[in-house]
PDB file of C-alpha atoms in Angstrom:
ATOM      1  CA  MET F   1      48.222-106.400-114.233  1.00 44.00           C
ATOM      2  CA  PHE F   2      45.255-108.167-112.667  1.00 44.00           C
ATOM      3  CA  ARG F   3      46.220-108.963-109.075  1.00 47.00           C
ATOM      4  CA  ARG F   4      43.967-110.900-106.816  1.00 48.00           C
ATOM      5  CA  LYS F   5      42.830-109.086-103.706  1.00 46.00           C
ATOM      6  CA  HIS F   6      42.868-111.540-100.857  1.00 44.00           C
ATOM      7  CA  ALA F   7      40.026-109.824 -99.026  1.00 41.00           C
ATOM      8  CA  SER F   8      37.780-109.398-102.056  1.00 58.00           C
ATOM      9  CA  HIS F   9      34.635-111.414-102.652  1.00 78.00           C
ATOM     10  CA  PHE F  10      33.193-111.699-106.156  1.00 78.00           C
ATOM     11  CA  ASN F  11      29.519-110.844-106.490  1.00 80.00           C
ATOM     12  CA  SER F  12      28.141-112.260-109.753  1.00 77.00           C
ATOM     13  CA  ASN F  13      25.286-109.730-109.613  1.00 78.00           C
ATOM     14  CA  ASP F  14      27.605-106.737-109.519  1.00 84.00           C
ATOM     15  CA  ALA F  15      27.948-105.224-113.006  1.00 86.00           C
ATOM     16  CA  GLU F  16      31.279-103.586-112.255  1.00 92.00           C
ATOM     17  CA  GLN F  17      32.778-106.831-110.957  1.00 93.00           C
ATOM     18  CA  GLN F  18      31.448-108.681-113.995  1.00 93.00           C
ATOM     19  CA  GLU F  19      33.101-106.125-116.282  1.00 95.00           C
ATOM     20  CA  ALA F  20      36.374-106.538-114.421  1.00 95.00           C
ATOM     21  CA  LYS F  21      36.204-110.313-114.912  1.00 96.00           C
ATOM     22  CA  ILE F  22      35.473-109.872-118.618  1.00 96.00           C
ATOM     23  CA  ASN F  23      38.491-107.602-119.017  1.00 96.00           C
ATOM     24  CA  GLU F  24      40.611-110.052-117.074  1.00 96.00           C
ATOM     25  CA  LEU F  25      39.542-112.869-119.390  1.00 97.00           C
ATOM     26  CA  LYS F  26      40.303-110.738-122.466  1.00 95.00           C
ATOM     27  CA  TYR F  27      43.796-110.057-121.144  1.00 95.00           C
ATOM     28  CA  ALA F  28      44.358-113.727-120.254  1.00 96.00           C
ATOM     29  CA  LEU F  29      43.221-114.858-123.696  1.00 94.00           C
ATOM     30  CA  GLY F  30      45.658-112.561-125.503  1.00 94.00           C
ATOM     31  CA  PRO F  31      45.627-111.437-129.167  1.00 94.00           C
ATOM     32  CA  LEU F  32      43.010-113.039-131.423  1.00 92.00           C
ATOM     33  CA  SER F  33      42.652-113.493-135.154  1.00 91.00           C
ATOM     34  CA  ALA F  34      40.170-111.311-136.996  1.00 88.00           C
ATOM     35  CA  HIS F  35      37.827-114.313-137.244  1.00 87.00           C
ATOM     36  CA  ASP F  36      38.040-115.080-133.515  1.00 92.00           C
ATOM     37  CA  GLU F  37      37.532-111.402-132.703  1.00 90.00           C
ATOM     38  CA  LYS F  38      34.090-111.673-134.284  1.00 88.00           C
ATOM     39  CA  TYR F  39      33.188-114.606-132.066  1.00 91.00           C
ATOM     40  CA  CYS F  40      34.652-113.252-128.825  1.00 94.00           C
ATOM     41  CA  SER F  41      32.291-110.412-127.956  1.00 92.00           C
ATOM     42  CA  ASP F  42      31.702-109.288-124.386  1.00 94.00           C
ATOM     43  CA  THR F  43      28.510-111.368-124.281  1.00 94.00           C
ATOM     44  CA  CYS F  44      30.575-114.395-125.319  1.00 95.00           C
ATOM     45  CA  PHE F  45      33.074-113.775-122.505  1.00 97.00           C
ATOM     46  CA  ARG F  46      30.239-113.405-120.039  1.00 96.00           C
ATOM     47  CA  ARG F  47      28.652-116.728-121.023  1.00 96.00           C
ATOM     48  CA  TYR F  48      31.918-118.616-120.696  1.00 97.00           C
ATOM     49  CA  LEU F  49      32.594-116.986-117.329  1.00 97.00           C
ATOM     50  CA  GLU F  50      29.101-117.890-116.115  1.00 96.00           C
ATOM     51  CA  ALA F  51      29.601-121.471-117.254  1.00 96.00           C
ATOM     52  CA  ARG F  52      32.730-121.697-115.076  1.00 95.00           C
ATOM     53  CA  ASN F  53      31.369-119.754-112.111  1.00 94.00           C
ATOM     54  CA  TRP F  54      33.391-116.661-113.098  1.00 96.00           C
ATOM     55  CA  ASN F  55      36.704-118.469-112.727  1.00 96.00           C
ATOM     56  CA  VAL F  56      38.920-116.732-115.298  1.00 97.00           C
ATOM     57  CA  THR F  57      41.460-119.536-115.619  1.00 97.00           C
ATOM     58  CA  LYS F  58      38.810-122.193-116.234  1.00 97.00           C
ATOM     59  CA  SER F  59      36.847-119.890-118.539  1.00 97.00           C
ATOM     60  CA  ARG F  60      39.945-119.122-120.619  1.00 97.00           C
ATOM     61  CA  LYS F  61      40.670-122.841-121.032  1.00 98.00           C
ATOM     62  CA  MET F  62      37.068-123.509-122.020  1.00 98.00           C
ATOM     63  CA  LEU F  63      36.986-120.679-124.556  1.00 98.00           C
ATOM     64  CA  GLU F  64      40.343-121.662-126.054  1.00 97.00           C
ATOM     65  CA  GLU F  65      39.012-125.193-126.584  1.00 98.00           C
ATOM     66  CA  SER F  66      35.911-123.774-128.289  1.00 98.00           C
ATOM     67  CA  LEU F  67      38.019-121.625-130.609  1.00 97.00           C
ATOM     68  CA  LYS F  68      40.074-124.682-131.532  1.00 97.00           C
ATOM     69  CA  TRP F  69      36.918-126.705-132.150  1.00 98.00           C
ATOM     70  CA  ARG F  70      35.385-123.963-134.312  1.00 96.00           C
ATOM     71  CA  ALA F  71      38.603-123.628-136.323  1.00 95.00           C
ATOM     72  CA  THR F  72      38.528-127.371-137.040  1.00 97.00           C
ATOM     73  CA  TYR F  73      34.789-128.104-137.317  1.00 97.00           C
ATOM     74  CA  LYS F  74      33.908-124.757-138.945  1.00 95.00           C
ATOM     75  CA  PRO F  75      30.245-124.636-137.847  1.00 96.00           C
ATOM     76  CA  GLU F  76      29.702-121.317-139.614  1.00 93.00           C
ATOM     77  CA  ASP F  77      30.413-122.995-142.956  1.00 94.00           C
ATOM     78  CA  ILE F  78      27.564-125.522-142.681  1.00 96.00           C
ATOM     79  CA  ARG F  79      24.705-124.700-145.035  1.00 96.00           C
ATOM     80  CA  TRP F  80      21.175-126.032-145.373  1.00 97.00           C
ATOM     81  CA  PRO F  81      21.923-128.230-148.426  1.00 97.00           C
ATOM     82  CA  ASP F  82      24.572-129.973-146.303  1.00 97.00           C
ATOM     83  CA  VAL F  83      22.052-131.086-143.696  1.00 98.00           C
ATOM     84  CA  SER F  84      18.579-130.871-145.257  1.00 98.00           C
ATOM     85  CA  VAL F  85      18.289-134.652-145.608  1.00 98.00           C
ATOM     86  CA  GLU F  86      18.468-134.898-141.817  1.00 98.00           C
ATOM     87  CA  ALA F  87      15.502-132.536-141.509  1.00 97.00           C
ATOM     88  CA  GLU F  88      13.070-134.195-143.903  1.00 97.00           C
ATOM     89  CA  THR F  89      10.891-135.736-141.168  1.00 97.00           C
ATOM     90  CA  GLY F  90      10.871-132.632-138.965  1.00 97.00           C
ATOM     91  CA  LYS F  91      12.809-134.271-136.156  1.00 97.00           C
ATOM     92  CA  MET F  92      14.365-130.941-135.162  1.00 98.00           C
ATOM     93  CA  TYR F  93      13.622-127.415-136.349  1.00 97.00           C
ATOM     94  CA  LYS F  94      13.272-123.802-135.278  1.00 97.00           C
ATOM     95  CA  ALA F  95       9.680-123.013-134.361  1.00 97.00           C
ATOM     96  CA  SER F  96       7.782-120.248-136.123  1.00 95.00           C
ATOM     97  CA  PHE F  97       6.813-118.853-132.702  1.00 96.00           C
ATOM     98  CA  ARG F  98       8.821-117.650-129.703  1.00 97.00           C
ATOM     99  CA  ASP F  99       8.351-117.948-125.965  1.00 97.00           C
ATOM    100  CA  ARG F 100       6.853-115.175-123.821  1.00 97.00           C
ATOM    101  CA  GLU F 101      10.263-113.514-123.501  1.00 96.00           C
ATOM    102  CA  GLY F 102      10.879-113.515-127.245  1.00 95.00           C
ATOM    103  CA  ARG F 103      13.383-116.355-127.142  1.00 96.00           C
ATOM    104  CA  THR F 104      13.890-118.773-130.021  1.00 97.00           C
ATOM    105  CA  VAL F 105      12.171-122.146-129.555  1.00 97.00           C
ATOM    106  CA  ILE F 106      13.661-125.349-130.963  1.00 98.00           C
ATOM    107  CA  ILE F 107      11.271-128.264-131.416  1.00 98.00           C
ATOM    108  CA  MET F 108      12.613-131.832-131.283  1.00 97.00           C
ATOM    109  CA  ARG F 109      10.768-135.040-132.074  1.00 97.00           C
ATOM    110  CA  PRO F 110      12.955-138.068-131.310  1.00 95.00           C
ATOM    111  CA  THR F 111      10.466-140.534-132.792  1.00 96.00           C
ATOM    112  CA  LYS F 112      10.952-138.954-136.229  1.00 96.00           C
ATOM    113  CA  GLU F 113      14.628-139.905-136.421  1.00 96.00           C
ATOM    114  CA  ASN F 114      15.469-140.716-140.043  1.00 96.00           C
ATOM    115  CA  SER F 115      19.201-141.193-140.018  1.00 95.00           C
ATOM    116  CA  THR F 116      21.812-143.642-138.803  1.00 95.00           C
ATOM    117  CA  SER F 117      24.723-141.320-139.561  1.00 97.00           C
ATOM    118  CA  HIS F 118      26.478-140.185-136.400  1.00 97.00           C
ATOM    119  CA  ASP F 119      28.323-137.436-138.238  1.00 97.00           C
ATOM    120  CA  GLY F 120      25.167-136.349-140.026  1.00 98.00           C
ATOM    121  CA  LYS F 121      23.237-136.001-136.777  1.00 98.00           C
ATOM    122  CA  ILE F 122      25.991-133.985-135.131  1.00 98.00           C
ATOM    123  CA  ARG F 123      26.391-131.714-138.134  1.00 98.00           C
ATOM    124  CA  PHE F 124      22.647-131.116-138.254  1.00 98.00           C
ATOM    125  CA  LEU F 125      22.545-130.287-134.542  1.00 98.00           C
ATOM    126  CA  VAL F 126      25.345-127.747-134.939  1.00 98.00           C
ATOM    127  CA  TYR F 127      23.597-126.156-137.931  1.00 97.00           C
ATOM    128  CA  VAL F 128      20.347-125.794-136.005  1.00 97.00           C
ATOM    129  CA  LEU F 129      22.167-124.197-133.064  1.00 97.00           C
ATOM    130  CA  GLU F 130      24.093-121.742-135.246  1.00 95.00           C
ATOM    131  CA  ASN F 131      20.946-120.784-137.174  1.00 95.00           C
ATOM    132  CA  ALA F 132      18.903-120.361-134.005  1.00 95.00           C
ATOM    133  CA  ILE F 133      21.542-118.140-132.402  1.00 93.00           C
ATOM    134  CA  LEU F 134      21.845-115.833-135.407  1.00 89.00           C
ATOM    135  CA  GLY F 135      18.075-115.584-135.552  1.00 88.00           C
ATOM    136  CA  GLN F 136      17.659-114.416-131.965  1.00 89.00           C
ATOM    137  CA  HIS F 137      16.166-111.058-131.146  1.00 87.00           C
ATOM    138  CA  GLU F 138      18.516-108.281-130.077  1.00 84.00           C
ATOM    139  CA  GLY F 139      19.675-108.834-126.516  1.00 86.00           C
ATOM    140  CA  GLN F 140      18.612-112.494-126.406  1.00 90.00           C
ATOM    141  CA  GLU F 141      21.290-115.049-125.548  1.00 92.00           C
ATOM    142  CA  LYS F 142      19.346-118.192-124.712  1.00 96.00           C
ATOM    143  CA  MET F 143      16.862-120.486-126.401  1.00 97.00           C
ATOM    144  CA  VAL F 144      14.074-122.859-125.355  1.00 98.00           C
ATOM    145  CA  TRP F 145      13.841-126.543-126.268  1.00 98.00           C
ATOM    146  CA  LEU F 146      10.533-128.303-126.651  1.00 98.00           C
ATOM    147  CA  ILE F 147      11.007-132.069-126.939  1.00 97.00           C
ATOM    148  CA  ASP F 148       8.057-134.283-127.900  1.00 96.00           C
ATOM    149  CA  PHE F 149       8.312-137.849-126.611  1.00 95.00           C
ATOM    150  CA  ALA F 150       4.939-139.056-127.942  1.00 91.00           C
ATOM    151  CA  GLY F 151       5.294-142.692-128.999  1.00 92.00           C
ATOM    152  CA  TRP F 152       8.897-142.911-127.805  1.00 93.00           C
ATOM    153  CA  THR F 153      10.380-146.373-127.115  1.00 91.00           C
ATOM    154  CA  MET F 154      13.886-147.611-126.460  1.00 89.00           C
ATOM    155  CA  ALA F 155      14.113-148.254-130.207  1.00 91.00           C
ATOM    156  CA  HIS F 156      14.173-144.468-130.613  1.00 92.00           C
ATOM    157  CA  ALA F 157      16.973-143.966-128.079  1.00 89.00           C
ATOM    158  CA  THR F 158      19.914-141.949-129.405  1.00 91.00           C
ATOM    159  CA  PRO F 159      23.114-144.051-129.553  1.00 92.00           C
ATOM    160  CA  ILE F 160      25.282-143.331-126.510  1.00 89.00           C
ATOM    161  CA  LYS F 161      28.151-142.173-128.735  1.00 94.00           C
ATOM    162  CA  THR F 162      25.927-139.574-130.405  1.00 95.00           C
ATOM    163  CA  ALA F 163      24.332-138.548-127.107  1.00 92.00           C
ATOM    164  CA  ARG F 164      27.755-138.105-125.503  1.00 92.00           C
ATOM    165  CA  GLU F 165      29.176-135.993-128.328  1.00 96.00           C
ATOM    166  CA  SER F 166      26.007-133.922-128.629  1.00 96.00           C
ATOM    167  CA  THR F 167      26.091-133.184-124.920  1.00 93.00           C
ATOM    168  CA  SER F 168      29.781-132.322-125.053  1.00 95.00           C
ATOM    169  CA  ILE F 169      29.284-129.863-127.913  1.00 97.00           C
ATOM    170  CA  LEU F 170      26.269-128.233-126.271  1.00 96.00           C
ATOM    171  CA  GLN F 171      27.897-127.810-122.873  1.00 95.00           C
ATOM    172  CA  ASN F 172      31.454-126.995-123.928  1.00 96.00           C
ATOM    173  CA  HIS F 173      30.985-124.945-127.072  1.00 97.00           C
ATOM    174  CA  TYR F 174      27.542-123.388-126.614  1.00 97.00           C
ATOM    175  CA  PRO F 175      27.601-122.595-122.883  1.00 96.00           C
ATOM    176  CA  GLU F 176      24.691-120.746-121.322  1.00 96.00           C
ATOM    177  CA  ARG F 177      22.668-120.943-124.543  1.00 97.00           C
ATOM    178  CA  LEU F 178      19.870-123.065-123.060  1.00 96.00           C
ATOM    179  CA  ALA F 179      17.269-121.205-120.994  1.00 97.00           C
ATOM    180  CA  VAL F 180      14.996-124.153-120.343  1.00 97.00           C
ATOM    181  CA  ALA F 181      14.106-127.521-121.911  1.00 97.00           C
ATOM    182  CA  PHE F 182      10.669-129.118-121.716  1.00 98.00           C
ATOM    183  CA  LEU F 183      10.566-132.909-122.022  1.00 96.00           C
ATOM    184  CA  PHE F 184       6.939-133.441-123.041  1.00 97.00           C
ATOM    185  CA  ASN F 185       5.145-136.704-122.090  1.00 95.00           C
ATOM    186  CA  PRO F 186       8.249-138.922-121.704  1.00 94.00           C
ATOM    187  CA  PRO F 187       7.117-142.540-121.108  1.00 91.00           C
ATOM    188  CA  LYS F 188       8.190-144.566-118.089  1.00 88.00           C
ATOM    189  CA  VAL F 189      10.699-146.489-120.200  1.00 88.00           C
ATOM    190  CA  PHE F 190      12.531-143.218-120.925  1.00 88.00           C
ATOM    191  CA  GLU F 191      13.793-143.130-117.342  1.00 82.00           C
ATOM    192  CA  ALA F 192      16.413-145.820-118.052  1.00 81.00           C
ATOM    193  CA  PHE F 193      17.782-143.907-121.046  1.00 83.00           C
ATOM    194  CA  TYR F 194      17.727-140.633-119.120  1.00 86.00           C
ATOM    195  CA  LYS F 195      19.785-142.155-116.305  1.00 83.00           C
ATOM    196  CA  ALA F 196      22.465-143.115-118.841  1.00 80.00           C
ATOM    197  CA  VAL F 197      22.480-139.676-120.525  1.00 81.00           C
ATOM    198  CA  LYS F 198      22.294-137.799-117.221  1.00 84.00           C
ATOM    199  CA  TYR F 199      25.810-139.021-116.487  1.00 81.00           C
ATOM    200  CA  PHE F 200      27.109-136.703-119.248  1.00 82.00           C
ATOM    201  CA  LEU F 201      25.150-133.646-118.106  1.00 87.00           C
ATOM    202  CA  ASP F 202      26.515-130.988-115.799  1.00 88.00           C
ATOM    203  CA  PRO F 203      24.385-129.799-112.832  1.00 89.00           C
ATOM    204  CA  ARG F 204      23.590-126.486-114.522  1.00 89.00           C
ATOM    205  CA  SER F 205      22.052-128.294-117.510  1.00 90.00           C
ATOM    206  CA  ILE F 206      20.080-130.710-115.337  1.00 91.00           C
ATOM    207  CA  GLU F 207      18.503-127.801-113.472  1.00 93.00           C
ATOM    208  CA  LYS F 208      17.075-126.485-116.768  1.00 95.00           C
ATOM    209  CA  LEU F 209      15.218-129.721-117.622  1.00 94.00           C
ATOM    210  CA  ASN F 210      11.484-129.810-116.982  1.00 95.00           C
ATOM    211  CA  PHE F 211       9.419-132.998-117.316  1.00 95.00           C
ATOM    212  CA  VAL F 212       5.951-131.989-118.515  1.00 96.00           C
ATOM    213  CA  TYR F 213       2.890-134.236-118.812  1.00 96.00           C
ATOM    214  CA  LEU F 214      -0.327-133.304-120.621  1.00 95.00           C
ATOM    215  CA  LYS F 215      -2.446-134.817-117.855  1.00 95.00           C
ATOM    216  CA  ASP F 216      -0.472-133.129-115.106  1.00 95.00           C
ATOM    217  CA  GLU F 217      -2.008-129.680-114.667  1.00 96.00           C
ATOM    218  CA  GLU F 218       0.780-128.335-112.497  1.00 96.00           C
ATOM    219  CA  SER F 219       3.528-129.285-114.954  1.00 96.00           C
ATOM    220  CA  MET F 220       1.513-127.789-117.819  1.00 97.00           C
ATOM    221  CA  LYS F 221       1.297-124.502-115.918  1.00 97.00           C
ATOM    222  CA  VAL F 222       5.110-124.417-116.020  1.00 97.00           C
ATOM    223  CA  LEU F 223       5.053-124.832-119.794  1.00 98.00           C
ATOM    224  CA  TYR F 224       2.287-122.258-120.282  1.00 98.00           C
ATOM    225  CA  LYS F 225       4.184-119.782-118.121  1.00 98.00           C
ATOM    226  CA  CYS F 226       7.010-119.983-120.649  1.00 98.00           C
ATOM    227  CA  ILE F 227       5.041-120.368-123.902  1.00 98.00           C
ATOM    228  CA  ASP F 228       1.614-118.904-124.577  1.00 98.00           C
ATOM    229  CA  PRO F 229      -0.865-121.756-125.320  1.00 98.00           C
ATOM    230  CA  GLU F 230      -2.196-119.650-128.197  1.00 97.00           C
ATOM    231  CA  VAL F 231       1.067-120.178-130.113  1.00 98.00           C
ATOM    232  CA  LEU F 232       1.927-123.578-128.660  1.00 98.00           C
ATOM    233  CA  PRO F 233       1.236-126.471-131.084  1.00 97.00           C
ATOM    234  CA  VAL F 234      -1.800-128.627-130.351  1.00 96.00           C
ATOM    235  CA  GLU F 235       0.305-131.737-129.758  1.00 95.00           C
ATOM    236  CA  PHE F 236       1.975-129.922-126.835  1.00 97.00           C
ATOM    237  CA  GLY F 237      -1.327-128.958-125.277  1.00 96.00           C
ATOM    238  CA  GLY F 238      -1.658-125.638-127.067  1.00 97.00           C
ATOM    239  CA  ARG F 239      -4.120-124.197-129.575  1.00 97.00           C
ATOM    240  CA  ASN F 240      -1.825-123.669-132.574  1.00 96.00           C
ATOM    241  CA  SER F 241      -2.467-126.102-135.454  1.00 95.00           C
ATOM    242  CA  VAL F 242       0.876-125.334-137.150  1.00 93.00           C
ATOM    243  CA  MET F 243       2.618-128.312-138.757  1.00 94.00           C
ATOM    244  CA  TYR F 244       6.165-128.821-140.010  1.00 96.00           C
ATOM    245  CA  ASN F 245       6.440-128.442-143.784  1.00 97.00           C
ATOM    246  CA  HIS F 246       9.850-129.450-145.057  1.00 97.00           C
ATOM    247  CA  GLU F 247       9.542-127.660-148.403  1.00 97.00           C
ATOM    248  CA  GLU F 248       8.551-124.362-146.812  1.00 97.00           C
ATOM    249  CA  TYR F 249      11.117-124.707-144.042  1.00 97.00           C
ATOM    250  CA  SER F 250      13.828-125.388-146.619  1.00 97.00           C
ATOM    251  CA  LYS F 251      13.013-122.133-148.394  1.00 97.00           C
ATOM    252  CA  LEU F 252      13.324-120.284-145.098  1.00 96.00           C
ATOM    253  CA  MET F 253      16.655-121.884-144.239  1.00 96.00           C
ATOM    254  CA  LEU F 254      18.126-121.161-147.673  1.00 96.00           C
ATOM    255  CA  GLN F 255      17.181-117.522-147.236  1.00 94.00           C
ATOM    256  CA  GLU F 256      18.578-117.379-143.714  1.00 93.00           C
ATOM    257  CA  ASP F 257      21.866-118.945-144.871  1.00 92.00           C
ATOM    258  CA  ILE F 258      22.668-115.745-146.782  1.00 87.00           C
ATOM    259  CA  GLU F 259      23.247-113.410-143.837  1.00 75.00           C
ATOM    260  CA  PRO F 260      25.749-115.488-141.809  1.00 67.00           C
ATOM    261  CA  SER F 261      27.512-116.455-145.006  1.00 65.00           C
ATOM    262  CA  SER F 262      28.172-112.831-145.930  1.00 66.00           C
ATOM    263  CA  PHE F 263      29.110-112.003-142.353  1.00 63.00           C
ATOM    264  CA  TRP F 264      31.781-114.680-141.902  1.00 61.00           C
ATOM    265  CA  GLU F 265      33.111-114.286-145.440  1.00 66.00           C
ATOM    266  CA  ASP F 266      33.892-110.654-144.604  1.00 56.00           C
ATOM    267  CA  ASP F 267      37.082-111.954-142.957  1.00 52.00           C
ATOM    268  CA  ALA F 268      38.777-111.901-146.314  1.00 46.00           C
ATOM    269  CA  LYS F 269      37.757-108.275-146.819  1.00 48.00           C
ATOM    270  CA  THR F 270      38.516-107.070-143.283  1.00 43.00           C
ATOM    271  CA  VAL F 271      40.778-104.047-143.103  1.00 38.00           C
ATOM    272  CA  ASP F 272      42.942-104.049-139.997  1.00 41.00           C
ATOM    273  CA  HIS F 273      44.090-100.980-138.117  1.00 37.00           C
ATOM    274  CA  ALA F 274      46.609-100.679-135.339  1.00 36.00           C
ATOM    275  CA  VAL F 275      45.616 -99.955-131.764  1.00 37.00           C
ATOM    276  CA  ASN F 276      48.470 -99.828-129.299  1.00 39.00           C
ATOM    277  CA  GLY F 277      50.543-101.925-131.626  1.00 39.00           C
ATOM    278  CA  THR F 278      47.867-104.601-132.032  1.00 39.00           C
ATOM    279  CA  LEU F 279      45.986-105.230-135.273  1.00 36.00           C
ATOM    280  CA  VAL F 280      42.248-104.891-134.753  1.00 36.00           C
ATOM    281  CA  PRO F 281      39.678-105.527-137.533  1.00 34.00           C
ATOM    282  CA  ASP F 282      37.387-102.768-138.675  1.00 35.00           C
ATOM    283  CA  VAL F 283      33.869-104.208-138.401  1.00 36.00           C
ATOM    284  CA  ALA F 284      30.744-102.484-139.662  1.00 36.00           C
ATOM    285  CA  PRO F 285      27.925-101.853-137.136  1.00 38.00           C
ATOM    286  CA  ARG F 286      25.743-104.589-138.686  1.00 41.00           C
ATOM    287  CA  SER F 287      28.641-107.032-138.429  1.00 44.00           C
ATOM    288  CA  LEU F 288      29.093-106.145-134.769  1.00 43.00           C
ATOM    289  CA  GLN F 289      25.416-106.942-134.171  1.00 50.00           C
ATOM    290  CA  LEU F 290      25.805-110.317-135.865  1.00 50.00           C
ATOM    291  CA  ALA F 291      29.010-110.965-133.972  1.00 51.00           C
ATOM    292  CA  ALA F 292      27.276-110.482-130.650  1.00 54.00           C
ATOM    293  CA  LYS F 293      24.701-113.080-131.687  1.00 62.00           C
ATOM    294  CA  ALA F 294      27.195-115.527-133.196  1.00 64.00           C
ATOM    295  CA  SER F 295      29.487-115.490-130.168  1.00 65.00           C
TER     296      SER F 295
END
């Protein structure tokens, strides 16, 4: 059905060619369960294609692995009470502000690590990612990371096992979700740890990393270009005195747990209808909007 034209040249900026690749990936992937249908929106296909340079075969393999991982790990089933203990110190949370483009900002503070549980850290990371994605504004696909290295020493270094699995999950199951990451005031000693972790990063991820130093005016301009200093926390060189409050943040997360819970639980209530002999789930408009975010 989809034959390769030997003389053709794919242009990733051509909307029609992108659409053709998306349709090709859909066909290659084959029939999906009602649950996977919710995840595999066109925006999802596009992100996986972008992550594999629009190679359909590689994109299909990557997406199939993600669907297997999601079926086993069940990230959509993780709720705030399952991970709240990991968040008590404010080591990672969704900021109350967004960047200049309206993208979700995730703040990380490695020196506030409060857990030795590998599984707990991974589960918490996945929860934060899922929550951030569902909370994105309409049309937004990517997020911004703001990582504070104030006071960081090798004693705060993430265990290699955890760093490796975190990187694998981020790159393989949440492709093209990161717009940019700002590593704020990393000390000289961080370079050794970064060299070890860099081995697990793909070139596309490395390109999105920005080392920013408070005393380096040029690097701060890069940060301010992305995030307005009026909303940026004081500790990052901004003028916002906002502080992490675990009790208030917990209330917010418990409230935000309701929407994805009702969305994914709709699988049991989904009514299927036949289209060309294939069962396709009926999904309400609101569910379609959530699906585009969740995928």
